[in-house]
XYZ file of N, CA and C in Angstrom:
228
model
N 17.697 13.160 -5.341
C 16.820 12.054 -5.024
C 17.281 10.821 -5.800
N 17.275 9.575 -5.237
C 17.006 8.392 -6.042
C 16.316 8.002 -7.060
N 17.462 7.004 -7.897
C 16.041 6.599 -8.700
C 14.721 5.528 -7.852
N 14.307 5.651 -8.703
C 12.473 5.029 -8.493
C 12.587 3.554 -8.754
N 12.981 2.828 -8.267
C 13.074 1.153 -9.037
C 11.615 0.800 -8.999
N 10.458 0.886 -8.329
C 9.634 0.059 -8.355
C 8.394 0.619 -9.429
N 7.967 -0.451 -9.455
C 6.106 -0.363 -10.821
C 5.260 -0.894 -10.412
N 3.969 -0.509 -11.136
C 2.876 -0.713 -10.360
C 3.059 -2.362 -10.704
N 2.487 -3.343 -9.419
C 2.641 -4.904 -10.292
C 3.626 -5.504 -9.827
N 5.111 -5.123 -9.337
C 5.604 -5.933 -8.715
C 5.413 -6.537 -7.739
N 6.404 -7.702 -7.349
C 6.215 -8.411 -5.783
C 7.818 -7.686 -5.230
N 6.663 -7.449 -3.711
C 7.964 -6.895 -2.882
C 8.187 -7.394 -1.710
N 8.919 -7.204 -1.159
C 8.741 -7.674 0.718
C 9.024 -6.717 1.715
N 8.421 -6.316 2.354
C 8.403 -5.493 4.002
C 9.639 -5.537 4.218
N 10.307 -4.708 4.686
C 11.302 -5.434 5.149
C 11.887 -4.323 6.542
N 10.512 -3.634 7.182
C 10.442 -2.834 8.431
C 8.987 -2.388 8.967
N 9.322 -2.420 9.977
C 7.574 -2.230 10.220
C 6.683 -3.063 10.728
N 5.613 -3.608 10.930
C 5.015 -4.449 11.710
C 4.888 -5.340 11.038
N 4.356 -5.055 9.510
C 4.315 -6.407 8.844
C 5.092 -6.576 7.942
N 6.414 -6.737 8.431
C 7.867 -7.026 8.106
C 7.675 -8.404 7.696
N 8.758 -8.860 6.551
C 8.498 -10.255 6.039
C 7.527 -10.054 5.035
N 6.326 -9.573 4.971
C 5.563 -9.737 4.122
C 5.694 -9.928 2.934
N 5.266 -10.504 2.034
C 5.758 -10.213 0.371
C 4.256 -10.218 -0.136
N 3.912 -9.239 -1.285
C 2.509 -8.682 -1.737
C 3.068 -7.710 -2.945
N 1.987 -7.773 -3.660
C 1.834 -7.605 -5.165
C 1.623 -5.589 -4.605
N 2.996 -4.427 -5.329
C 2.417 -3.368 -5.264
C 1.056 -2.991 -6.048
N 0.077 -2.434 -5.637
C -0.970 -1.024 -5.881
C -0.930 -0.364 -6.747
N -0.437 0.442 -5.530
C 0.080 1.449 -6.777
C 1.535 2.466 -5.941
N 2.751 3.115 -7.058
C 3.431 4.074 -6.787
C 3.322 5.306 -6.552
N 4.125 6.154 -6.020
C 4.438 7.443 -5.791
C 5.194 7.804 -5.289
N 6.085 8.333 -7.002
C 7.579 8.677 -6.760
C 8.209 9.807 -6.495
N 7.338 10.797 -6.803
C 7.425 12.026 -5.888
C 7.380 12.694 -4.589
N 6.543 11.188 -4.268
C 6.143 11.253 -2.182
C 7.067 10.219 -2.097
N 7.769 9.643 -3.079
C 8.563 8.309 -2.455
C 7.972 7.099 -1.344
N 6.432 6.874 -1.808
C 5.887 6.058 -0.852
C 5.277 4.782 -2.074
N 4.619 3.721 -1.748
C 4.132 2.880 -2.362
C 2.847 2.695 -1.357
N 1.614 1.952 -2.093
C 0.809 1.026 -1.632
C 0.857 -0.326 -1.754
N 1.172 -1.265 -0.542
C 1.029 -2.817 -0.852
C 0.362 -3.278 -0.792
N -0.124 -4.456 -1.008
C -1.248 -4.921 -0.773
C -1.086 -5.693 0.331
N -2.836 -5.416 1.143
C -2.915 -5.374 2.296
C -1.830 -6.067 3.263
N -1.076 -4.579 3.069
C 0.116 -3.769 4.392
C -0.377 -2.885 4.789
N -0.557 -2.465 6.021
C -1.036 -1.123 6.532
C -2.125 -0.892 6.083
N -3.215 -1.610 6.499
C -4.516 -1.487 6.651
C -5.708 -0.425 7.420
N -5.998 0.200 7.172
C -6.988 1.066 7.887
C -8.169 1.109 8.005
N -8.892 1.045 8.972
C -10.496 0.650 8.849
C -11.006 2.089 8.687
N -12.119 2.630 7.688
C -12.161 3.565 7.904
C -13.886 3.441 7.923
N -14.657 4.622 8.658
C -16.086 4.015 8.914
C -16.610 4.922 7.531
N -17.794 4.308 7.544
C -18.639 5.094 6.267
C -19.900 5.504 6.613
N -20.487 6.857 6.249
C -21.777 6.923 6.950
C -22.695 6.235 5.878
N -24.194 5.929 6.488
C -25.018 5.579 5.623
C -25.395 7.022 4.358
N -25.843 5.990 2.987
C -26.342 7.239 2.031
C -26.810 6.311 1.746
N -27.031 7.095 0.137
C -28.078 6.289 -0.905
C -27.004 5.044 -1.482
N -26.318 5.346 -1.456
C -25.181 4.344 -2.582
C -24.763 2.898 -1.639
N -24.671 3.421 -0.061
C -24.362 2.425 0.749
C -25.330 2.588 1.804
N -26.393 2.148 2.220
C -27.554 2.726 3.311
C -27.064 1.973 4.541
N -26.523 1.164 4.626
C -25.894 0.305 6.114
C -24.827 1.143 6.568
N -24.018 1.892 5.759
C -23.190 2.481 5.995
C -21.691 1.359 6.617
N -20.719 1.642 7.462
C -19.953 -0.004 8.136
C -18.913 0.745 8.368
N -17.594 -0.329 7.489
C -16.393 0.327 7.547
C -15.794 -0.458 6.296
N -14.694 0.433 6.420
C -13.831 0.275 4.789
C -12.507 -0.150 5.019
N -12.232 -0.864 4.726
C -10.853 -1.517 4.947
C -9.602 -0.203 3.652
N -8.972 -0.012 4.080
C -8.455 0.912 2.996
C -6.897 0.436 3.149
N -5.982 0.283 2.313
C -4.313 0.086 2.222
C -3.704 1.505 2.298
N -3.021 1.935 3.092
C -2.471 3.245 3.216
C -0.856 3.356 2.785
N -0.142 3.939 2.275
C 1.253 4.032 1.908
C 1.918 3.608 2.922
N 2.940 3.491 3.019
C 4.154 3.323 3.307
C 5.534 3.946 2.657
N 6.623 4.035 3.117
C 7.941 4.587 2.427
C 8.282 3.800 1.435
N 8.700 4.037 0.500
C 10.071 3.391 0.028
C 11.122 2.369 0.052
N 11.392 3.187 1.008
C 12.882 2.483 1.604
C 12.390 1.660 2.759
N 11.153 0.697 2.920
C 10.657 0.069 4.052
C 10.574 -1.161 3.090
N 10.765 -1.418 1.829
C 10.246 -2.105 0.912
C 11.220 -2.469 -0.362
N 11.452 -4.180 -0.521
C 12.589 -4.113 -1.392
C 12.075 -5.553 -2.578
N 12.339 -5.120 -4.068
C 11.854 -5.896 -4.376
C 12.250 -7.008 -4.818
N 11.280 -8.292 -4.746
C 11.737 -9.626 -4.650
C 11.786 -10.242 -6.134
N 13.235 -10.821 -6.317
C 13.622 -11.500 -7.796
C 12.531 -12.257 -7.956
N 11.824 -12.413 -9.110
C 11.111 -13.527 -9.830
C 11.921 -14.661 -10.337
């Protein structure tokens, strides 16, 4: 396997995928799944039922991984 170049905190850019171009501050890593979270890249709505903590219940916007190698990071 490769090394791991990226940390939580950098700026990176898309650079495959729909929201290709993008540049956004990583999340968080995972270098064992070889995936990252960007910030809001790959967005997912996810619904929530009502409870006590949230009684409207709605939906949740959530950032889902991506690869690695979809993502390269940008010099400061």
């Amino acid at each position: 396997m490769a090394k791991f170049n990226f940390k939580k905190g950098d700026i990176v850019e898309v650079i495959a995928g729909d929201d290709k171009g993008t540049k956004a501050e990583l999340l968080q890593v995972m270098p064992k799944k070889n995936k990252v979270i960007v910030k809001g890249v790959r967005v997912a709505k996810k619904a929530i039922k009502p409870s006590e903590q949230n009684p409207q219940g709605g939906f949740l916007n959530k950032e889902m991984p991506i690869d690695a190698s979809n993502v390269r990071k940008v010099e400061a």
